[in-house]
Tab-separated table of C-alpha atoms and ligand atoms in Angstrom:
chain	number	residue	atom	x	y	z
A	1	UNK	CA	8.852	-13.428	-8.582
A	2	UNK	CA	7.365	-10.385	-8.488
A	3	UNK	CA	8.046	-6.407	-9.361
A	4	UNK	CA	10.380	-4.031	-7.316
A	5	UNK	CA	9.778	-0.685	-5.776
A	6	UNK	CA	13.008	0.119	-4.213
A	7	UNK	CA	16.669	-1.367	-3.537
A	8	UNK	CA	19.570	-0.378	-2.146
A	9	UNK	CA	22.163	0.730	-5.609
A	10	UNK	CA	25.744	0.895	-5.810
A	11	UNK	CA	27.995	2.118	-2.745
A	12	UNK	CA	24.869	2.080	-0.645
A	13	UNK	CA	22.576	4.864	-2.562
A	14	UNK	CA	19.059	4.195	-2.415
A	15	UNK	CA	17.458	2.827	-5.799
A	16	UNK	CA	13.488	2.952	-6.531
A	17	UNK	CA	11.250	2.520	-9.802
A	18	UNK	CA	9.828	5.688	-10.512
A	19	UNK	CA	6.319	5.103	-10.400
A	20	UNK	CA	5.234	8.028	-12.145
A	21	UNK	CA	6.385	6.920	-15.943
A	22	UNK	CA	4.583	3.634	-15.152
A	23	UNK	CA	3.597	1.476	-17.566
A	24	UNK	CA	5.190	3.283	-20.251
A	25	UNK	CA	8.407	3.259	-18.869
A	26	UNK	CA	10.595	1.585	-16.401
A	27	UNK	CA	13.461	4.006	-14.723
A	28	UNK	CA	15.259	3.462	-11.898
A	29	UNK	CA	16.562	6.644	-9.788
A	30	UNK	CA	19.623	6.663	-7.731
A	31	UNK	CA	18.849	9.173	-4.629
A	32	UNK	CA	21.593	10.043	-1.577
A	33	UNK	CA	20.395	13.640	-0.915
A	34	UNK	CA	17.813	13.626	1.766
A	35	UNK	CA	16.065	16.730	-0.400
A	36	UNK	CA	15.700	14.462	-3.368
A	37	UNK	CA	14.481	11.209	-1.183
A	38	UNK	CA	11.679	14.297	0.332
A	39	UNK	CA	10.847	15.152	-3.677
A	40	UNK	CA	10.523	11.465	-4.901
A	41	UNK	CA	7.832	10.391	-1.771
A	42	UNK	CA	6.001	14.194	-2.349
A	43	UNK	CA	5.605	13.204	-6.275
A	44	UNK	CA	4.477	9.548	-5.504
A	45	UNK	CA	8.389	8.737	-6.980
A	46	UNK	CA	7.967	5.730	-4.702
A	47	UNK	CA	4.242	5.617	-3.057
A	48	UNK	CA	2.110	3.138	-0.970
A	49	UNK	CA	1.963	3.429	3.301
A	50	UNK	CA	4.778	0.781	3.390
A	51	UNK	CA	7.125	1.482	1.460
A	52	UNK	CA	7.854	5.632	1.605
A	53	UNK	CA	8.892	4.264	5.339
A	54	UNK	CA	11.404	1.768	4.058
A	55	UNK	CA	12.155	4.366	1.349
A	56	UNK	CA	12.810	7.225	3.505
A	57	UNK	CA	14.216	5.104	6.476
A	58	UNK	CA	17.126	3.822	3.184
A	59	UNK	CA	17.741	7.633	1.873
A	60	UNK	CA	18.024	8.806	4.725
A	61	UNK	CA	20.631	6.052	5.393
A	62	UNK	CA	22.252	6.896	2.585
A	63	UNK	CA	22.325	10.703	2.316
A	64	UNK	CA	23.569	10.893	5.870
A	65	UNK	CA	27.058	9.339	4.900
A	66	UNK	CA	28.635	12.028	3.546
A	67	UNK	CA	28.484	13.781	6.890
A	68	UNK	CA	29.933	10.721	8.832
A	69	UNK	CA	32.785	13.100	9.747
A	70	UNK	CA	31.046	14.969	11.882
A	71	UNK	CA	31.595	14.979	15.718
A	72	UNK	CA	28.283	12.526	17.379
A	73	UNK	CA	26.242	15.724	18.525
A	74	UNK	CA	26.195	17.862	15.265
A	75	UNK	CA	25.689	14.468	13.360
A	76	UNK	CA	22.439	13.740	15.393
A	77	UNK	CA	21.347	16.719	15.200
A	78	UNK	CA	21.174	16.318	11.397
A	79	UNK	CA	19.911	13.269	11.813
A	80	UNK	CA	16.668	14.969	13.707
A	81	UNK	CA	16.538	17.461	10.907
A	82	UNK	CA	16.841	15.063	8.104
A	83	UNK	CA	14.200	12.584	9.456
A	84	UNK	CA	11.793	15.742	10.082
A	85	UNK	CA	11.905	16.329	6.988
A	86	UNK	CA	11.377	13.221	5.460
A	87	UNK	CA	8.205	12.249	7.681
A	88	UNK	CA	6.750	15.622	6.562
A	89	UNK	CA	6.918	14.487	2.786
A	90	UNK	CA	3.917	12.931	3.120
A	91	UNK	CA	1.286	13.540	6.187
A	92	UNK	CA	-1.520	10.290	6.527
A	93	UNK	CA	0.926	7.077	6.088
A	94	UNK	CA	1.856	6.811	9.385
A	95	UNK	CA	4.455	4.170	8.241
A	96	UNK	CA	6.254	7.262	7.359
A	97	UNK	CA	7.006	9.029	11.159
A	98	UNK	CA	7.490	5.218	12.210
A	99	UNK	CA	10.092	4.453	10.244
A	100	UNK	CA	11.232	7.888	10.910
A	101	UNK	CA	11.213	7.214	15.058
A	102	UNK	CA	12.750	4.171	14.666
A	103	UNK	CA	15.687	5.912	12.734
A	104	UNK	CA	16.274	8.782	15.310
A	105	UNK	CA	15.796	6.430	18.039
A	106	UNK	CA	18.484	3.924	16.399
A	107	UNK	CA	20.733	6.895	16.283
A	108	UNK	CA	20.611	7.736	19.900
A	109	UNK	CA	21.078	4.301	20.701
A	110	UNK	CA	24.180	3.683	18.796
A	111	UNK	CA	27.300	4.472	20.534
A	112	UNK	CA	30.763	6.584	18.942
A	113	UNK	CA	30.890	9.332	16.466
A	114	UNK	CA	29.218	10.136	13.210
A	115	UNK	CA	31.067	7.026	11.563
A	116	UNK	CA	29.337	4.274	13.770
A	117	UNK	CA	26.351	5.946	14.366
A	118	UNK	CA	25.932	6.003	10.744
A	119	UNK	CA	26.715	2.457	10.408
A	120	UNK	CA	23.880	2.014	12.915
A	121	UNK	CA	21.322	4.193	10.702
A	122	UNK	CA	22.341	1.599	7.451
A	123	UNK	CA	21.424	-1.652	9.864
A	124	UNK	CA	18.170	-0.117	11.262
A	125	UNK	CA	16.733	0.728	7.415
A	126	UNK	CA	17.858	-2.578	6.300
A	127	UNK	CA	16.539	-3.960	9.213
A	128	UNK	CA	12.828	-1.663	8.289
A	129	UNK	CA	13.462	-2.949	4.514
A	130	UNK	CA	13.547	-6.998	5.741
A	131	UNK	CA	10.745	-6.923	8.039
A	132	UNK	CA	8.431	-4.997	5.663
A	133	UNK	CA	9.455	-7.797	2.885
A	134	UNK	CA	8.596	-10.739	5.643
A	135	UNK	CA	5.404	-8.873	7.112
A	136	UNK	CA	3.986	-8.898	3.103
A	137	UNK	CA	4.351	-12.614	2.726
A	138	UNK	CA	2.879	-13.389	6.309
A	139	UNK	CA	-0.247	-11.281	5.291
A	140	UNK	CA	-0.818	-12.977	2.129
A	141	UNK	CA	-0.505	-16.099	4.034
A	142	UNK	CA	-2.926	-14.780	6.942
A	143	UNK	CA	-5.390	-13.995	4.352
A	144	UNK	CA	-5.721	-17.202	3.156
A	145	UNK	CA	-8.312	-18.151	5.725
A	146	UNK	CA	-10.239	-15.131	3.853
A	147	UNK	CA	-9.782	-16.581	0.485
A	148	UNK	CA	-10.719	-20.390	1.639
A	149	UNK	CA	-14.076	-18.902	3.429
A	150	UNK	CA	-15.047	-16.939	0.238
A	151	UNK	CA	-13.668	-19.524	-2.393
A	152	UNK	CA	-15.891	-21.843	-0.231
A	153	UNK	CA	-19.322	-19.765	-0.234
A	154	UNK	CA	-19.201	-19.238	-4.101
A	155	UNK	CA	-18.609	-22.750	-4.482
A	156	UNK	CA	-21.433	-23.693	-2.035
A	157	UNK	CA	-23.920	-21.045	-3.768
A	158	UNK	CA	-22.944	-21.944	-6.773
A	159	UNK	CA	-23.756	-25.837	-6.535
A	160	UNK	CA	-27.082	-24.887	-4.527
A	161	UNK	CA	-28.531	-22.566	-7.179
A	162	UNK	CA	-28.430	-25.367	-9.078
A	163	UNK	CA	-31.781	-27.406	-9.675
A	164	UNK	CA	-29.678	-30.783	-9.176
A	165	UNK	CA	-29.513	-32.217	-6.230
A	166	UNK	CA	-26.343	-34.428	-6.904
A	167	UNK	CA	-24.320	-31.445	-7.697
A	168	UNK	CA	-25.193	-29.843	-4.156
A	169	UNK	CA	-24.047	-33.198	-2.588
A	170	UNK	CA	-20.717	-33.723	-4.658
A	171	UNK	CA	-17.546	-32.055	-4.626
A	172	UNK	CA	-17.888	-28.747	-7.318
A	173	UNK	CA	-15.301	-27.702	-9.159
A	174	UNK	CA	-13.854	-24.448	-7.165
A	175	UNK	CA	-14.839	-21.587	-9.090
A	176	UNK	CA	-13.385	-18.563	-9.844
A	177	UNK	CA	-12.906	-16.452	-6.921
A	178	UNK	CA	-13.740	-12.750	-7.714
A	179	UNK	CA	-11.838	-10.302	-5.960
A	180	UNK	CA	-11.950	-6.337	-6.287
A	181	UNK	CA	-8.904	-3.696	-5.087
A	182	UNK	CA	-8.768	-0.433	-4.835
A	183	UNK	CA	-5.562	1.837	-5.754
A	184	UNK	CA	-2.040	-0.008	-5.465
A	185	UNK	CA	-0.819	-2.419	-2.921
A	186	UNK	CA	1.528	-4.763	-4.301
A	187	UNK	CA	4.716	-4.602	-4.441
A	188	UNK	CA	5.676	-1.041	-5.869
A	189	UNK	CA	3.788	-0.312	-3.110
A	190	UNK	CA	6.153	-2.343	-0.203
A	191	UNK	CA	9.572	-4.017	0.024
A	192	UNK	CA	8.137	-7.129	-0.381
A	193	UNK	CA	5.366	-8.553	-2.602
A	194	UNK	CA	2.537	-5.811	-1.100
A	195	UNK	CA	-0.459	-5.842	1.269
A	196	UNK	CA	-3.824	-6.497	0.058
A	197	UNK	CA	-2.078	-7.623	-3.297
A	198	UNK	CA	-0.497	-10.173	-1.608
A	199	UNK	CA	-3.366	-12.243	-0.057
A	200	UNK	CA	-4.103	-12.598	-4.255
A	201	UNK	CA	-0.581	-13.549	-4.958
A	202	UNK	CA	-0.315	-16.290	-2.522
A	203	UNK	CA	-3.523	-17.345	-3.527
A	204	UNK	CA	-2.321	-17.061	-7.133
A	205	UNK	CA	0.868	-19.337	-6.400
A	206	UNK	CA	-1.600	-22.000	-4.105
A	207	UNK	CA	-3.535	-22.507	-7.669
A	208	UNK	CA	-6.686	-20.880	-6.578
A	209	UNK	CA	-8.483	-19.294	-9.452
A	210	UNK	CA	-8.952	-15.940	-9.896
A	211	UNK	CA	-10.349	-12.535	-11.198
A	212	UNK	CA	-9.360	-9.049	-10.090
A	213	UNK	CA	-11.322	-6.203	-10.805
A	214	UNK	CA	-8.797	-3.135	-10.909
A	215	UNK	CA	-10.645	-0.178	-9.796
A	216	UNK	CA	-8.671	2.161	-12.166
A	217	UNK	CA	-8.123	4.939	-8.784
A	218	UNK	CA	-8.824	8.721	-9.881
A	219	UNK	CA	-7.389	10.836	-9.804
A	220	UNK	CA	-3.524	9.442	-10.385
A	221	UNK	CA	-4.570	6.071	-11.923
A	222	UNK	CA	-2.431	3.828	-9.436
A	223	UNK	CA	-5.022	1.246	-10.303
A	224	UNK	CA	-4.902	0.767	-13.956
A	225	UNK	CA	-1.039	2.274	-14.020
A	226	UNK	CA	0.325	0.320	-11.282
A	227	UNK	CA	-1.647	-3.040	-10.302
A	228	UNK	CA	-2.953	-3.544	-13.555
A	229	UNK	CA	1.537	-3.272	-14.763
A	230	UNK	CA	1.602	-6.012	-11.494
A	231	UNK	CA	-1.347	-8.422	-12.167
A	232	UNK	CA	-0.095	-8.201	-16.018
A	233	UNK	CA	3.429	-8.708	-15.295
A	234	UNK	CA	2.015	-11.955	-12.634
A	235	UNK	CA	-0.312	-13.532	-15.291
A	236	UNK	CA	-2.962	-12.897	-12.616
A	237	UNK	CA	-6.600	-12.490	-14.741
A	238	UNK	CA	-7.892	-9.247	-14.032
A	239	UNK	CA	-10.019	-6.327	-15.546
A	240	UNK	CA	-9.606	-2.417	-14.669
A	241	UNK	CA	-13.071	-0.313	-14.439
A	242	UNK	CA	-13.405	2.908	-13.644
A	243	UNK	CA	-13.837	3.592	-9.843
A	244	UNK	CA	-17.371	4.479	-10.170
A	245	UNK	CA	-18.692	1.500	-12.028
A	246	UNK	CA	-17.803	-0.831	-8.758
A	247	UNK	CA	-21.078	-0.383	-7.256
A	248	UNK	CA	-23.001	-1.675	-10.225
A	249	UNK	CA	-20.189	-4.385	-10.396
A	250	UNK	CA	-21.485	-5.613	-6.907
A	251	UNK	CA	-25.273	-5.229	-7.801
A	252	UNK	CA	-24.923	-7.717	-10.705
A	253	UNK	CA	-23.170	-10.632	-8.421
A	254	UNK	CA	-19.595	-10.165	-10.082
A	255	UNK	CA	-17.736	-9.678	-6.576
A	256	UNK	CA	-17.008	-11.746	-3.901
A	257	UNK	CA	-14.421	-10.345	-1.695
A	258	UNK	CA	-12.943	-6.692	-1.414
A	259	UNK	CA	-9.596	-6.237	-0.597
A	260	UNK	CA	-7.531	-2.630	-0.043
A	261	UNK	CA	-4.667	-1.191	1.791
A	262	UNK	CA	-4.338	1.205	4.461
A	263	UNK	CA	-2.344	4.050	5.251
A	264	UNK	CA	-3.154	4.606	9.099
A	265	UNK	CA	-5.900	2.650	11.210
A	266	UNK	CA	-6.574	4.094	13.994
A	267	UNK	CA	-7.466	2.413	17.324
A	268	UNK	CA	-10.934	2.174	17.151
A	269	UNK	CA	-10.240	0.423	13.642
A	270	UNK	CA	-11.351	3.438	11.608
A	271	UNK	CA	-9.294	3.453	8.222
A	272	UNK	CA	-7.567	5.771	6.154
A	273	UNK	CA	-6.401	4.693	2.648
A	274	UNK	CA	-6.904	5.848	-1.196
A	275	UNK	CA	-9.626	8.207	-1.238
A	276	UNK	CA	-12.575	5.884	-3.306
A	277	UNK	CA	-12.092	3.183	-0.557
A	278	UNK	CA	-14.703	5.033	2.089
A	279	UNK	CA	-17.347	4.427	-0.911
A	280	UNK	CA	-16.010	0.873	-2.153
A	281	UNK	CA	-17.114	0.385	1.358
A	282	UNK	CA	-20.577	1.776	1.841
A	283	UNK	CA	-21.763	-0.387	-1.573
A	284	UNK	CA	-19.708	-3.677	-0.095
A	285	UNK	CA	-22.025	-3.770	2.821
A	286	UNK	CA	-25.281	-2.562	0.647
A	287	UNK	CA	-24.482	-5.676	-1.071
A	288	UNK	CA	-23.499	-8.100	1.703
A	289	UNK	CA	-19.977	-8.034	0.480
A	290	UNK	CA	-17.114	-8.884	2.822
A	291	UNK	CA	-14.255	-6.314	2.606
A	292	UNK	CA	-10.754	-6.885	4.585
A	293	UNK	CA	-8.257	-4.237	5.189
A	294	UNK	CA	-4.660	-5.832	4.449
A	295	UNK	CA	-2.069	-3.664	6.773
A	296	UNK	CA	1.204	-4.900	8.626
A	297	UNK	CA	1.830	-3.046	12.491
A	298	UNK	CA	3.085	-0.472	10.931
A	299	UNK	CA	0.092	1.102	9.659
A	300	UNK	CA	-1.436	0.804	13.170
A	301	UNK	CA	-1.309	4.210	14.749
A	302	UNK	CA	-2.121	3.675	18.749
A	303	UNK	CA	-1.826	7.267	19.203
A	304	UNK	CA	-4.827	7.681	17.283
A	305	UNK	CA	-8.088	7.370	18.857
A	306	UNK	CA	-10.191	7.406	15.904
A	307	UNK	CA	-10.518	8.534	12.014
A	308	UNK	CA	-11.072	11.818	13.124
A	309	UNK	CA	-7.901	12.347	14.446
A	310	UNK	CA	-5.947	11.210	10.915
A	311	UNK	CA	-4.158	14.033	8.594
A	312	UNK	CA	-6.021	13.520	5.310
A	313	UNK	CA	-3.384	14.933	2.602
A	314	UNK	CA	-4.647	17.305	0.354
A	315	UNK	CA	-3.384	17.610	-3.017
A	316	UNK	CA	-2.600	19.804	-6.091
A	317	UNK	CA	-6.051	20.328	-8.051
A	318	UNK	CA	-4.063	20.308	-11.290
A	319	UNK	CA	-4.030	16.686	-10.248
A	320	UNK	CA	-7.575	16.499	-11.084
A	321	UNK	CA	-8.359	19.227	-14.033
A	322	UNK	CA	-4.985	18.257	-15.496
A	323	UNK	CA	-3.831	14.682	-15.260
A	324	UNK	CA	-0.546	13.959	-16.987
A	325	UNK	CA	-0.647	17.442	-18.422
A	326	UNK	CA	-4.088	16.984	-20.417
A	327	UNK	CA	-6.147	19.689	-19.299
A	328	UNK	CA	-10.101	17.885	-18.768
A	329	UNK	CA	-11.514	21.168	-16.702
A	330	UNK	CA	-11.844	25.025	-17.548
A	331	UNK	CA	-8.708	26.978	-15.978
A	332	UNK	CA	-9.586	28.303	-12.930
A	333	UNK	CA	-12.241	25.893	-11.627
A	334	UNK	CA	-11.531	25.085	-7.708
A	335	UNK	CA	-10.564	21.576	-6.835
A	336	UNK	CA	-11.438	19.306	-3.989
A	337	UNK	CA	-8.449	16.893	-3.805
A	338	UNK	CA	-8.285	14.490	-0.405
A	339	UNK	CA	-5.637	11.473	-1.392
A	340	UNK	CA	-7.043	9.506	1.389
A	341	UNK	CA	-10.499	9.253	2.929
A	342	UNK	CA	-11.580	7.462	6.180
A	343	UNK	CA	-13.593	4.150	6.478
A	344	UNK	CA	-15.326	3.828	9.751
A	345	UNK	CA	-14.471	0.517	11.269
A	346	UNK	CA	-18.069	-0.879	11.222
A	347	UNK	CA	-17.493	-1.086	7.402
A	348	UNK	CA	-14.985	-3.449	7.538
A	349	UNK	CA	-15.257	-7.338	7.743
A	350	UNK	CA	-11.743	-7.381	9.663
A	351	UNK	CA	-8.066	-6.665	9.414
A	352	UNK	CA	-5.677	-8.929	8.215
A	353	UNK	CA	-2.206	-8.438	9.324
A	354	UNK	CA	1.314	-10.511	9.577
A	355	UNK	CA	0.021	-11.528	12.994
A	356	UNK	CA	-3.228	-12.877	11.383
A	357	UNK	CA	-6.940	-11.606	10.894
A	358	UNK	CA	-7.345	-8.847	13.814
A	359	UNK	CA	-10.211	-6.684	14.876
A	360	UNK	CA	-10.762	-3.613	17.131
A	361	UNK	CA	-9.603	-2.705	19.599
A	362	UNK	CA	-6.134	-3.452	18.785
A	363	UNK	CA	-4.001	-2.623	21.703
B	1	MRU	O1	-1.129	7.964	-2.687
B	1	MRU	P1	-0.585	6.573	-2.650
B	1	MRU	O2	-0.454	5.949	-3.999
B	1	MRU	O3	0.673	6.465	-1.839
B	1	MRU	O4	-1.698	5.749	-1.863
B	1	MRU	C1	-1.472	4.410	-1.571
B	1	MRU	C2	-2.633	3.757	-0.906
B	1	MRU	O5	-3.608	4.383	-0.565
B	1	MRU	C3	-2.510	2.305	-0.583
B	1	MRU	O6	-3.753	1.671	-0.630
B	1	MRU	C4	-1.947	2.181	0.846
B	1	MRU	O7	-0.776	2.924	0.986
B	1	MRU	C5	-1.661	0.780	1.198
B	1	MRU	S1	-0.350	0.173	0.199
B	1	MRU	C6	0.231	-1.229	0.688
């Protein structure tokens, strides 16, 4: 079993883990107020591509039932409004306006007033909520073929470095296989047990043996806060280093395999996800190390062309010269704060998705 991010709570409100007191503490909010759904995806509340589209595609579910009275026009028209303002929470996960679309366009669809067409919003997010939980445990199983090619290498390099022959020709023990992450994709980052995190849980539950190196994910720590609380709470071995000792990590043979998230991959493959991944990338393929992008559909954007065309979000600089309140910078000094940066698609070894291990172009 793993962790939660979100659930539906009593009488149909929707219920998340708020992220930002983790590990210290675990609270659960109660939201049905479209504004306070908005405020808990802006403050990384509930974070990660997937799930602020199941989250907001649930509030907005919820929050829209205490206008069920309403005749079907004015009700759709808050519908429109309400989703607006949900997708804009948050501009590069494009998981976000797609869950969004699929609301509105659910709405149209159902027939009757407010009552039923309300009814109709509660299916679709549930319906968003399932298929995000089933698309998490078809990548981990997709990305199996990933974790049997690299398990197999080390194995192989390992018994050849060997001065005896016999151990090249016998069966070696399968040694550990050494993965590193970047930022948060489990499963406080999904509905279901995550994206990238969830290649090494399935891999975890077939009894391969592991060792995660946590990159620890300045500036909000969703690394050492978040999939470090996961990995921990999983029994999954795994060590959390700062973001910029991952290159030396690589140059001393400690990694096999990168793994990370995405929030929108464009058609040409380019990829946007936690700004730190663009570099993880660069020293991957300095070092002839493969590195997958784990991402169900709904991170694929086909109106994009390429990374150029992604929103990068830009956030508060207090973010970086005062995390968690602790000032670390003199007052005043200007900030450069992307969340997300872009990884051109020649980085990347492939995509693994719920319809298996994909490459551009992806139409
Ligand atoms: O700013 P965050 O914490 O929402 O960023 C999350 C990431 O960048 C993840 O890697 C991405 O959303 C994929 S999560 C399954």
């Amino acid at each position: 079993m793993h962790v939660r991010a979100l659930e539906w709570g009593p009488s149909g409100v929707l219920r998340i883990l708020d992220q930002t007191l983790l590990p210290r503490e675990e609270r659960w909010l109660d939201l049905d107020r479209v504004e306070s759904v908005a405020e808990a995806i802006r403050m990384l509340r509930v974070r990660g591509a997937p799930a602020i589209g199941v989250a907001a595609a649930m509030g907005l579910a919820a929050s829209l039932r205490r206008s069920m009275e309403l005749p079907r026009e004015r009700f759709l028209q808050l519908v429109d409004a309400s989703a607006a303002e949900l997708a804009a929470a948050r501009p590069t996960a494009v998981n976000l306006a797609w869950a969004m679309e699929r609301m509105r366009r659910a709405a149209r669809a159902a027939k009757g007033g407010g009552a039923s067409v309300c009814a109709a919003l509660h299916e679709e997010a549930e319906a968003i909520r399932a298929e995000d939980e089933g698309m998490c445990r078809a990548m981990g199983e997709a990305g199996q073929a990933v974790v049997d090619a690299q398990a197999h290498r080390r194995t192989g390099a390992q018994a050849q470095s060997r001065a005896d022959a016999r151990a090249r020709t016998s069966h070696p023990a399968p040694r550990t296989l050494r993965i590193l992450t970047h930022c948060n994709t489990g499963a406080l980052a999904t509905a279901g047990m995550g994206t990238a995190l969830a290649v090494v849980y399935v891999a975890h539950e077939r009894g391969v043996p592991l060792q995660v190196w946590v990159d620890e994910t300045r500036p909000l720590l969703q690394g050492s806060r978040l999939t470090a609380w996961e990995l921990a709470k999983a029994g999954i071995p795994h060590t959390v280093l700062p973001d910029s000792a991952a290159a030396s990590l690589m140059a001393a043979l400690e990694v096999d395999l990168v793994l990370v998230g995405a929030d929108r991959i464009a058609r040409n493959g380019d990829t946007a996800n936690k700004v730190g991944t663009y570099p993880l990338a660069i020293a991957a393929r300095h070092h002839g190390i493969p590195l997958y992008v784990v991402a169900p559909s709904s991170t694929f954007d086909p109106a994009c062309p390429d990374g150029a065309a992604i929103p990068i979000e830009q956030r508060a600089g207090a973010e970086v010269t005062r995390p968690f309140g602790v000032p670390i910078a003199p007052e005043g000094s200007p900030v450069f704060n992307p969340a997300f940066d872009v990884t051109p698609a020649l980085l990347v070894s492939g995509w693994i998705t719920e319809r298996g291990v994909l490459g551009p172009p992806f139409d």
